[in-house]
Amino acid sequence: MIRIRPARACDAPLLPEIERSAGEAFRQWTGLEWIADDDVQSEERHRALIAHGIALVADLEGCGIAAFLNGEATPDALHIWQVAVHRDQHRRGIGRMLMEAAQHHAADHGVHSLTLTTFRDVPWNEPYYRRLGFITLDGENLGPRLSAVLDAEEQSGLPTAQRCAMRKTF
């Protein structure tokens, strides 16, 4: 049984390892293998998002926490910063369950869209989010907030030509 629930401060130490495990999938993707060894969100960042943003975990009966989603409310959307599923639990629909829970959370708080940034063409990134109902935004539809997120990603070393911003309105 998979239970999606709000993350608690005591969950924060477990979440960086889940993100590291999820990042291992990039070892199969030519040119992005380095992501498997890149930095992940710190325990402190997780604690901050648990306290002041949105943070959800997937708690699997008998296994413990196997995935998380975190983000922040913005004036126009709930922005998803990270979704990570432990590599041993991939392809079970857990990411979809987390995204649905985030959408319900947003709607319950009067917000009617989700945004995120992700890699283009990586099957479990842009194509996956398209299947969940997200649209890819072009430059004129980004707006200042998402433009700033993509600019910050570029400054941190992410390859901008391979990145995109997406929105799902509901």
mmCIF file of N, CA, C and O in Angstrom, residues 74-136:
data_model
loop_
_atom_site.group_PDB
_atom_site.id
_atom_site.type_symbol
_atom_site.label_atom_id
_atom_site.label_comp_id
_atom_site.label_asym_id
_atom_site.label_seq_id
_atom_site.Cartn_x
_atom_site.Cartn_y
_atom_site.Cartn_z
ATOM 1 N N THR A 74 3.387 30.250 -5.326
ATOM 2 C CA THR A 74 3.740 31.527 -5.931
ATOM 3 C C THR A 74 2.421 32.241 -6.223
ATOM 4 O O THR A 74 1.356 31.635 -6.097
ATOM 5 N N PRO A 75 2.468 33.493 -6.625
ATOM 6 C CA PRO A 75 1.204 34.190 -6.901
ATOM 7 C C PRO A 75 0.347 33.529 -7.987
ATOM 8 O O PRO A 75 -0.871 33.654 -7.959
ATOM 9 N N ASP A 76 0.976 32.815 -8.924
ATOM 10 C CA ASP A 76 0.198 32.266 -10.034
ATOM 11 C C ASP A 76 0.166 30.748 -10.105
ATOM 12 O O ASP A 76 -0.503 30.190 -10.968
ATOM 13 N N ALA A 77 0.888 30.060 -9.230
ATOM 14 C CA ALA A 77 0.961 28.597 -9.344
ATOM 15 C C ALA A 77 1.591 27.996 -8.096
ATOM 16 O O ALA A 77 2.207 28.694 -7.290
ATOM 17 N N LEU A 78 1.456 26.699 -7.997
ATOM 18 C CA LEU A 78 2.276 25.933 -7.066
ATOM 19 C C LEU A 78 3.475 25.474 -7.893
ATOM 20 O O LEU A 78 3.306 24.747 -8.881
ATOM 21 N N HIS A 79 4.662 25.947 -7.548
ATOM 22 C CA HIS A 79 5.857 25.582 -8.311
ATOM 23 C C HIS A 79 6.488 24.341 -7.686
ATOM 24 O O HIS A 79 6.803 24.336 -6.490
ATOM 25 N N ILE A 80 6.664 23.312 -8.485
ATOM 26 C CA ILE A 80 7.275 22.068 -8.047
ATOM 27 C C ILE A 80 8.784 22.200 -8.208
ATOM 28 O O ILE A 80 9.289 22.350 -9.324
ATOM 29 N N TRP A 81 9.512 22.110 -7.106
ATOM 30 C CA TRP A 81 10.970 22.162 -7.169
ATOM 31 C C TRP A 81 11.572 20.805 -7.470
ATOM 32 O O TRP A 81 12.536 20.695 -8.204
ATOM 33 N N GLN A 82 11.008 19.766 -6.882
ATOM 34 C CA GLN A 82 11.625 18.445 -7.055
ATOM 35 C C GLN A 82 10.590 17.350 -6.848
ATOM 36 O O GLN A 82 9.757 17.439 -5.956
ATOM 37 N N VAL A 83 10.674 16.341 -7.687
ATOM 38 C CA VAL A 83 9.957 15.078 -7.505
ATOM 39 C C VAL A 83 11.018 14.002 -7.641
ATOM 40 O O VAL A 83 11.761 13.986 -8.628
ATOM 41 N N ALA A 84 11.121 13.133 -6.654
ATOM 42 C CA ALA A 84 12.126 12.071 -6.708
ATOM 43 C C ALA A 84 11.527 10.785 -6.161
ATOM 44 O O ALA A 84 10.899 10.792 -5.098
ATOM 45 N N VAL A 85 11.739 9.715 -6.903
ATOM 46 C CA VAL A 85 11.281 8.381 -6.502
ATOM 47 C C VAL A 85 12.517 7.484 -6.429
ATOM 48 O O VAL A 85 13.304 7.427 -7.384
ATOM 49 N N HIS A 86 12.683 6.802 -5.311
ATOM 50 C CA HIS A 86 13.820 5.890 -5.153
ATOM 51 C C HIS A 86 13.842 4.908 -6.327
ATOM 52 O O HIS A 86 12.803 4.402 -6.752
ATOM 53 N N ARG A 87 15.035 4.646 -6.853
ATOM 54 C CA ARG A 87 15.153 3.826 -8.074
ATOM 55 C C ARG A 87 14.541 2.434 -7.915
ATOM 56 O O ARG A 87 14.088 1.846 -8.887
ATOM 57 N N ASP A 88 14.484 1.905 -6.700
ATOM 58 C CA ASP A 88 13.874 0.591 -6.488
ATOM 59 C C ASP A 88 12.354 0.617 -6.607
ATOM 60 O O ASP A 88 11.726 -0.443 -6.632
ATOM 61 N N GLN A 89 11.780 1.807 -6.671
ATOM 62 C CA GLN A 89 10.320 1.932 -6.713
ATOM 63 C C GLN A 89 9.818 2.592 -8.005
ATOM 64 O O GLN A 89 8.644 2.937 -8.107
ATOM 65 N N HIS A 90 10.714 2.750 -8.980
ATOM 66 C CA HIS A 90 10.307 3.357 -10.257
ATOM 67 C C HIS A 90 9.241 2.506 -10.940
ATOM 68 O O HIS A 90 9.149 1.305 -10.739
ATOM 69 N N ARG A 91 8.451 3.175 -11.772
ATOM 70 C CA ARG A 91 7.459 2.543 -12.644
ATOM 71 C C ARG A 91 6.298 1.894 -11.871
ATOM 72 O O ARG A 91 5.717 0.921 -12.327
ATOM 73 N N ARG A 92 5.970 2.490 -10.721
ATOM 74 C CA ARG A 92 4.832 2.011 -9.929
ATOM 75 C C ARG A 92 3.732 3.055 -9.838
ATOM 76 O O ARG A 92 2.751 2.867 -9.123
ATOM 77 N N GLY A 93 3.918 4.195 -10.523
ATOM 78 C CA GLY A 93 2.926 5.259 -10.484
ATOM 79 C C GLY A 93 3.055 6.183 -9.291
ATOM 80 O O GLY A 93 2.173 7.016 -9.051
ATOM 81 N N ILE A 94 4.143 6.084 -8.552
ATOM 82 C CA ILE A 94 4.303 6.897 -7.342
ATOM 83 C C ILE A 94 4.483 8.371 -7.700
ATOM 84 O O ILE A 94 3.897 9.247 -7.051
ATOM 85 N N GLY A 95 5.266 8.676 -8.714
ATOM 86 C CA GLY A 95 5.428 10.068 -9.139
ATOM 87 C C GLY A 95 4.100 10.682 -9.536
ATOM 88 O O GLY A 95 3.786 11.821 -9.172
ATOM 89 N N ARG A 96 3.309 9.941 -10.272
ATOM 90 C CA ARG A 96 1.974 10.417 -10.683
ATOM 91 C C ARG A 96 1.104 10.672 -9.450
ATOM 92 O O ARG A 96 0.401 11.688 -9.376
ATOM 93 N N MET A 97 1.169 9.778 -8.471
ATOM 94 C CA MET A 97 0.381 9.964 -7.252
ATOM 95 C C MET A 97 0.809 11.232 -6.509
ATOM 96 O O MET A 97 -0.038 11.977 -6.001
ATOM 97 N N LEU A 98 2.096 11.484 -6.455
ATOM 98 C CA LEU A 98 2.587 12.702 -5.800
ATOM 99 C C LEU A 98 2.115 13.953 -6.552
ATOM 100 O O LEU A 98 1.692 14.938 -5.930
ATOM 101 N N MET A 99 2.181 13.922 -7.873
ATOM 102 C CA MET A 99 1.739 15.073 -8.665
ATOM 103 C C MET A 99 0.234 15.307 -8.491
ATOM 104 O O MET A 99 -0.208 16.454 -8.392
ATOM 105 N N GLU A 100 -0.546 14.243 -8.448
ATOM 106 C CA GLU A 100 -1.986 14.395 -8.227
ATOM 107 C C GLU A 100 -2.259 14.996 -6.855
ATOM 108 O O GLU A 100 -3.136 15.860 -6.705
ATOM 109 N N ALA A 101 -1.516 14.551 -5.846
ATOM 110 C CA ALA A 101 -1.684 15.108 -4.498
ATOM 111 C C ALA A 101 -1.306 16.585 -4.476
ATOM 112 O O ALA A 101 -1.974 17.399 -3.818
ATOM 113 N N ALA A 102 -0.246 16.967 -5.183
ATOM 114 C CA ALA A 102 0.148 18.376 -5.258
ATOM 115 C C ALA A 102 -0.949 19.194 -5.933
ATOM 116 O O ALA A 102 -1.268 20.317 -5.503
ATOM 117 N N GLN A 103 -1.532 18.646 -6.984
ATOM 118 C CA GLN A 103 -2.618 19.343 -7.677
ATOM 119 C C GLN A 103 -3.808 19.535 -6.748
ATOM 120 O O GLN A 103 -4.387 20.627 -6.695
ATOM 121 N N HIS A 104 -4.166 18.515 -5.998
ATOM 122 C CA HIS A 104 -5.281 18.636 -5.047
ATOM 123 C C HIS A 104 -4.966 19.682 -3.979
ATOM 124 O O HIS A 104 -5.828 20.486 -3.616
ATOM 125 N N HIS A 105 -3.733 19.661 -3.486
ATOM 126 C CA HIS A 105 -3.312 20.643 -2.485
ATOM 127 C C HIS A 105 -3.452 22.055 -3.049
ATOM 128 O O HIS A 105 -3.990 22.949 -2.392
ATOM 129 N N ALA A 106 -2.966 22.255 -4.262
ATOM 130 C CA ALA A 106 -3.050 23.571 -4.887
ATOM 131 C C ALA A 106 -4.505 24.009 -5.033
ATOM 132 O O ALA A 106 -4.867 25.132 -4.643
ATOM 133 N N ALA A 107 -5.338 23.136 -5.574
ATOM 134 C CA ALA A 107 -6.747 23.476 -5.779
ATOM 135 C C ALA A 107 -7.434 23.793 -4.459
ATOM 136 O O ALA A 107 -8.224 24.746 -4.376
ATOM 137 N N ASP A 108 -7.120 23.035 -3.422
ATOM 138 C CA ASP A 108 -7.706 23.281 -2.103
ATOM 139 C C ASP A 108 -7.312 24.650 -1.550
ATOM 140 O O ASP A 108 -7.990 25.182 -0.675
ATOM 141 N N HIS A 109 -6.195 25.196 -2.039
ATOM 142 C CA HIS A 109 -5.721 26.501 -1.578
ATOM 143 C C HIS A 109 -5.969 27.602 -2.620
ATOM 144 O O HIS A 109 -5.347 28.664 -2.581
ATOM 145 N N GLY A 110 -6.875 27.343 -3.566
ATOM 146 C CA GLY A 110 -7.279 28.352 -4.526
ATOM 147 C C GLY A 110 -6.287 28.618 -5.646
ATOM 148 O O GLY A 110 -6.389 29.630 -6.336
ATOM 149 N N VAL A 111 -5.335 27.710 -5.830
ATOM 150 C CA VAL A 111 -4.341 27.848 -6.891
ATOM 151 C C VAL A 111 -4.712 26.844 -7.982
ATOM 152 O O VAL A 111 -4.965 25.678 -7.688
ATOM 153 N N HIS A 112 -4.708 27.295 -9.231
ATOM 154 C CA HIS A 112 -5.225 26.442 -10.294
ATOM 155 C C HIS A 112 -4.206 26.099 -11.368
ATOM 156 O O HIS A 112 -4.563 25.816 -12.513
ATOM 157 N N SER A 113 -2.928 26.113 -10.982
ATOM 158 C CA SER A 113 -1.918 25.607 -11.904
ATOM 159 C C SER A 113 -0.684 25.153 -11.140
ATOM 160 O O SER A 113 -0.426 25.586 -10.009
ATOM 161 N N LEU A 114 0.034 24.248 -11.774
ATOM 162 C CA LEU A 114 1.325 23.773 -11.294
ATOM 163 C C LEU A 114 2.358 24.197 -12.324
ATOM 164 O O LEU A 114 2.082 24.193 -13.522
ATOM 165 N N THR A 115 3.558 24.543 -11.861
ATOM 166 C CA THR A 115 4.659 24.810 -12.774
ATOM 167 C C THR A 115 5.875 24.024 -12.317
ATOM 168 O O THR A 115 5.978 23.623 -11.149
ATOM 169 N N LEU A 116 6.790 23.827 -13.246
ATOM 170 C CA LEU A 116 8.049 23.161 -12.948
ATOM 171 C C LEU A 116 9.017 23.429 -14.078
ATOM 172 O O LEU A 116 8.626 23.889 -15.147
ATOM 173 N N THR A 117 10.279 23.144 -13.825
ATOM 174 C CA THR A 117 11.283 23.137 -14.891
ATOM 175 C C THR A 117 11.873 21.742 -14.932
ATOM 176 O O THR A 117 11.931 21.044 -13.911
ATOM 177 N N THR A 118 12.292 21.338 -16.119
ATOM 178 C CA THR A 118 12.745 19.962 -16.287
ATOM 179 C C THR A 118 13.603 19.844 -17.543
ATOM 180 O O THR A 118 13.759 20.795 -18.295
ATOM 181 N N PHE A 119 14.126 18.654 -17.757
ATOM 182 C CA PHE A 119 14.899 18.390 -18.972
ATOM 183 C C PHE A 119 13.975 18.052 -20.133
ATOM 184 O O PHE A 119 13.021 17.288 -19.983
ATOM 185 N N ARG A 120 14.311 18.605 -21.283
ATOM 186 C CA ARG A 120 13.608 18.249 -22.514
ATOM 187 C C ARG A 120 14.057 16.843 -22.917
ATOM 188 O O ARG A 120 15.178 16.444 -22.621
ATOM 189 N N ASP A 121 13.218 16.126 -23.569
ATOM 190 C CA ASP A 121 13.549 14.874 -24.253
ATOM 191 C C ASP A 121 13.899 13.698 -23.345
ATOM 192 O O ASP A 121 13.914 12.571 -23.811
ATOM 193 N N VAL A 122 14.218 13.914 -22.080
ATOM 194 C CA VAL A 122 14.477 12.793 -21.172
ATOM 195 C C VAL A 122 13.119 12.151 -20.881
ATOM 196 O O VAL A 122 12.198 12.840 -20.430
ATOM 197 N N PRO A 123 12.946 10.856 -21.151
ATOM 198 C CA PRO A 123 11.620 10.241 -21.092
ATOM 199 C C PRO A 123 10.862 10.450 -19.787
ATOM 200 O O PRO A 123 9.641 10.607 -19.802
ATOM 201 N N TRP A 124 11.559 10.483 -18.670
ATOM 202 C CA TRP A 124 10.879 10.643 -17.385
ATOM 203 C C TRP A 124 10.828 12.114 -16.961
ATOM 204 O O TRP A 124 10.487 12.432 -15.832
ATOM 205 N N ASN A 125 11.093 13.011 -17.878
ATOM 206 C CA ASN A 125 11.005 14.454 -17.629
ATOM 207 C C ASN A 125 9.936 15.057 -18.547
ATOM 208 O O ASN A 125 8.764 14.743 -18.386
ATOM 209 N N GLU A 126 10.298 15.922 -19.490
ATOM 210 C CA GLU A 126 9.289 16.621 -20.297
ATOM 211 C C GLU A 126 8.237 15.686 -20.903
ATOM 212 O O GLU A 126 7.029 15.950 -20.745
ATOM 213 N N PRO A 127 8.607 14.590 -21.568
ATOM 214 C CA PRO A 127 7.556 13.719 -22.136
ATOM 215 C C PRO A 127 6.607 13.149 -21.073
ATOM 216 O O PRO A 127 5.397 13.034 -21.304
ATOM 217 N N TYR A 128 7.151 12.808 -19.912
ATOM 218 C CA TYR A 128 6.328 12.285 -18.815
ATOM 219 C C TYR A 128 5.331 13.348 -18.348
ATOM 220 O O TYR A 128 4.137 13.087 -18.197
ATOM 221 N N TYR A 129 5.826 14.563 -18.113
ATOM 222 C CA TYR A 129 4.942 15.625 -17.623
ATOM 223 C C TYR A 129 3.890 15.997 -18.663
ATOM 224 O O TYR A 129 2.764 16.355 -18.298
ATOM 225 N N ARG A 130 4.224 15.886 -19.945
ATOM 226 C CA ARG A 130 3.207 16.109 -20.982
ATOM 227 C C ARG A 130 2.073 15.091 -20.827
ATOM 228 O O ARG A 130 0.905 15.444 -20.968
ATOM 229 N N ARG A 131 2.434 13.856 -20.540
ATOM 230 C CA ARG A 131 1.397 12.825 -20.344
ATOM 231 C C ARG A 131 0.523 13.138 -19.134
ATOM 232 O O ARG A 131 -0.627 12.691 -19.073
ATOM 233 N N LEU A 132 1.056 13.897 -18.176
ATOM 234 C CA LEU A 132 0.279 14.289 -16.998
ATOM 235 C C LEU A 132 -0.541 15.560 -17.230
ATOM 236 O O LEU A 132 -1.230 16.020 -16.326
ATOM 237 N N GLY A 133 -0.449 16.120 -18.439
ATOM 238 C CA GLY A 133 -1.259 17.283 -18.770
ATOM 239 C C GLY A 133 -0.531 18.620 -18.744
ATOM 240 O O GLY A 133 -1.157 19.668 -18.909
ATOM 241 N N PHE A 134 0.768 18.616 -18.561
ATOM 242 C CA PHE A 134 1.554 19.843 -18.598
ATOM 243 C C PHE A 134 1.797 20.254 -20.044
ATOM 244 O O PHE A 134 1.880 19.402 -20.928
ATOM 245 N N ILE A 135 1.938 21.559 -20.258
ATOM 246 C CA ILE A 135 2.356 22.064 -21.559
ATOM 247 C C ILE A 135 3.718 22.734 -21.389
ATOM 248 O O ILE A 135 4.017 23.309 -20.345
ATOM 249 N N THR A 136 4.527 22.649 -22.428
ATOM 250 C CA THR A 136 5.832 23.297 -22.428
ATOM 251 C C THR A 136 5.641 24.746 -22.825
ATOM 252 O O THR A 136 4.952 25.046 -23.807
#
